[in-house]
């Protein structure tokens, strides 16, 4: 948790901070991170920064899929040179972005359980009437 806190201190574009929740004894320090995919929250015994979070817990409990989607967007950008603003969930250009990706990457995404968190991907696959076993036609 300390390393995550250190990394977040270097990223100006992401809102984050700490709050305390007396309803969760022992792990009452909570790190909130507002990712482009939605809020992520992490309980901790220790607080690693004085930075306050002024929002509220969104109640979704979807930290894991949101963090995975965020990491995937970073990996797509680094591996394939795609700006995350052209890739879901940031905009409507998902078709253009997908058409630029290799078929194996699209196949991996199309069969990923976390696809539900990427509505524009789902919509694109539905529009193309592509099933998870045959994604070669989209690239």
Coordinates of C-alpha atoms in Angstrom, one line a residue:
X1 CA 0.0 0.0 0.0
X2 CA 2.9 2.3 0.7
X3 CA 4.3 1.8 -2.8
X4 CA 0.9 2.6 -4.3
X5 CA 0.7 5.8 -2.3
X6 CA 4.2 6.8 -3.5
X7 CA 3.2 6.1 -7.1
X8 CA 0.0 8.1 -6.8
X9 CA 1.9 11.1 -5.4
X10 CA 3.7 11.3 -8.8
X11 CA 0.5 11.2 -10.9
X12 CA -1.2 14.6 -11.1
X13 CA -4.1 13.5 -13.3
X14 CA -5.7 11.1 -10.9
X15 CA -7.7 12.2 -7.9
X16 CA -7.0 10.2 -4.8
X17 CA -6.7 10.5 -1.0
X18 CA -7.4 8.9 2.4
X19 CA -10.4 8.7 4.6
X20 CA -11.2 6.8 7.8
X21 CA -14.1 4.5 8.3
X22 CA -14.9 3.6 12.0
X23 CA -17.2 0.9 10.7
X24 CA -14.2 -1.2 9.6
X25 CA -12.1 -1.7 12.8
X26 CA -8.4 -2.4 12.3
X27 CA -8.6 -1.7 8.6
X28 CA -10.3 1.7 9.0
X29 CA -7.8 3.7 6.8
X30 CA -9.1 3.7 3.3
X31 CA -7.2 4.8 0.2
X32 CA -9.7 6.0 -2.5
X33 CA -8.5 6.4 -6.1
X34 CA -10.7 7.9 -8.9
X35 CA -9.7 6.0 -12.0
X36 CA -11.1 6.8 -15.4
X37 CA -13.0 3.4 -15.1
X38 CA -14.5 4.4 -11.7
X39 CA -13.6 4.6 -8.1
X40 CA -11.2 2.0 -6.5
X41 CA -10.8 1.7 -2.7
X42 CA -8.3 -0.1 -0.6
X43 CA -8.5 -0.8 3.2
X44 CA -5.3 -0.5 5.3
X45 CA -4.1 -0.7 8.8
X46 CA -1.9 2.3 8.2
X47 CA -2.4 5.6 6.5
X48 CA 0.6 6.5 4.2
X49 CA -0.2 10.1 3.5
X50 CA -1.9 13.2 5.0
X51 CA -3.8 13.7 1.7
X52 CA -7.5 13.7 2.3
X53 CA -10.2 12.3 0.0
X54 CA -13.2 14.5 -0.1
X55 CA -15.5 12.3 -2.1
X56 CA -17.5 9.3 -0.8
X57 CA -17.4 5.6 -1.4
X58 CA -19.5 4.8 -4.5
X59 CA -20.7 1.6 -3.0
X60 CA -20.0 -0.5 -6.1
X61 CA -17.4 -2.8 -4.7
X62 CA -15.8 -3.1 -8.2
X63 CA -12.3 -2.2 -7.4
X64 CA -10.7 -5.3 -8.9
X65 CA -12.3 -5.1 -12.4
X66 CA -11.7 -1.3 -12.5
X67 CA -8.0 -1.6 -11.6
X68 CA -7.6 -4.4 -14.2
X69 CA -9.4 -2.3 -16.9
X70 CA -7.1 0.6 -16.0
X71 CA -4.0 -1.5 -16.2
X72 CA -5.2 -3.0 -19.5
X73 CA -5.7 0.5 -21.0
X74 CA -2.1 1.4 -19.9
X75 CA -0.7 -1.8 -21.4
X76 CA -2.6 -1.2 -24.7
X77 CA -1.2 2.2 -24.9
X78 CA 2.4 1.1 -24.2
X79 CA 2.3 -2.1 -26.3
X80 CA 0.3 -0.9 -29.3
X81 CA 0.9 2.9 -29.2
X82 CA -2.8 3.6 -28.7
X83 CA -3.7 6.8 -26.8
X84 CA -6.1 5.8 -24.0
X85 CA -8.5 8.6 -25.0
X86 CA -9.3 6.7 -28.2
X87 CA -9.9 3.5 -26.3
X88 CA -12.9 2.7 -24.1
X89 CA -14.2 3.8 -21.8
X90 CA -13.1 7.2 -22.8
X91 CA -14.9 7.8 -26.0
X92 CA -16.9 6.5 -28.9
X93 CA -13.9 5.7 -31.2
X94 CA -13.6 2.2 -29.9
X95 CA -14.1 0.7 -33.4
X96 CA -11.2 2.7 -34.8
X97 CA -9.0 1.7 -31.9
X98 CA -10.0 -2.0 -32.2
X99 CA -9.4 -2.0 -35.9
X100 CA -5.8 -0.9 -35.3
X101 CA -5.1 -3.7 -32.8
X102 CA -3.7 -7.1 -33.7
X103 CA -6.3 -10.0 -33.8
X104 CA -4.7 -11.8 -30.8
X105 CA -5.1 -8.8 -28.6
X106 CA -8.7 -8.4 -29.6
X107 CA -9.3 -12.2 -29.1
X108 CA -7.9 -11.9 -25.5
X109 CA -10.1 -8.9 -24.7
X110 CA -13.2 -10.5 -26.3
X111 CA -12.9 -13.6 -24.0
X112 CA -12.0 -11.6 -20.9
X113 CA -14.5 -11.9 -18.0
X114 CA -14.1 -8.2 -17.2
X115 CA -15.5 -7.2 -20.6
X116 CA -18.7 -6.2 -18.8
X117 CA -16.8 -3.2 -17.4
X118 CA -16.0 -1.9 -21.0
X119 CA -19.4 -1.1 -22.4
X120 CA -18.1 0.3 -25.7
X121 CA -16.1 -2.9 -26.4
X122 CA -19.3 -4.9 -25.7
X123 CA -21.3 -2.6 -28.0
X124 CA -18.7 -2.9 -30.7
X125 CA -18.6 -6.7 -30.6
X126 CA -22.4 -6.8 -30.6
X127 CA -22.6 -4.4 -33.5
X128 CA -20.1 -6.5 -35.5
X129 CA -22.0 -9.6 -34.4
X130 CA -18.7 -11.2 -33.4
X131 CA -18.6 -14.0 -31.0
X132 CA -15.7 -14.7 -28.7
X133 CA -14.5 -17.7 -30.7
X134 CA -14.2 -15.8 -34.0
X135 CA -12.7 -12.3 -33.6
X136 CA -10.5 -12.4 -36.6
X137 CA -13.0 -10.4 -38.7
X138 CA -12.6 -7.2 -36.7
X139 CA -9.0 -6.4 -37.7

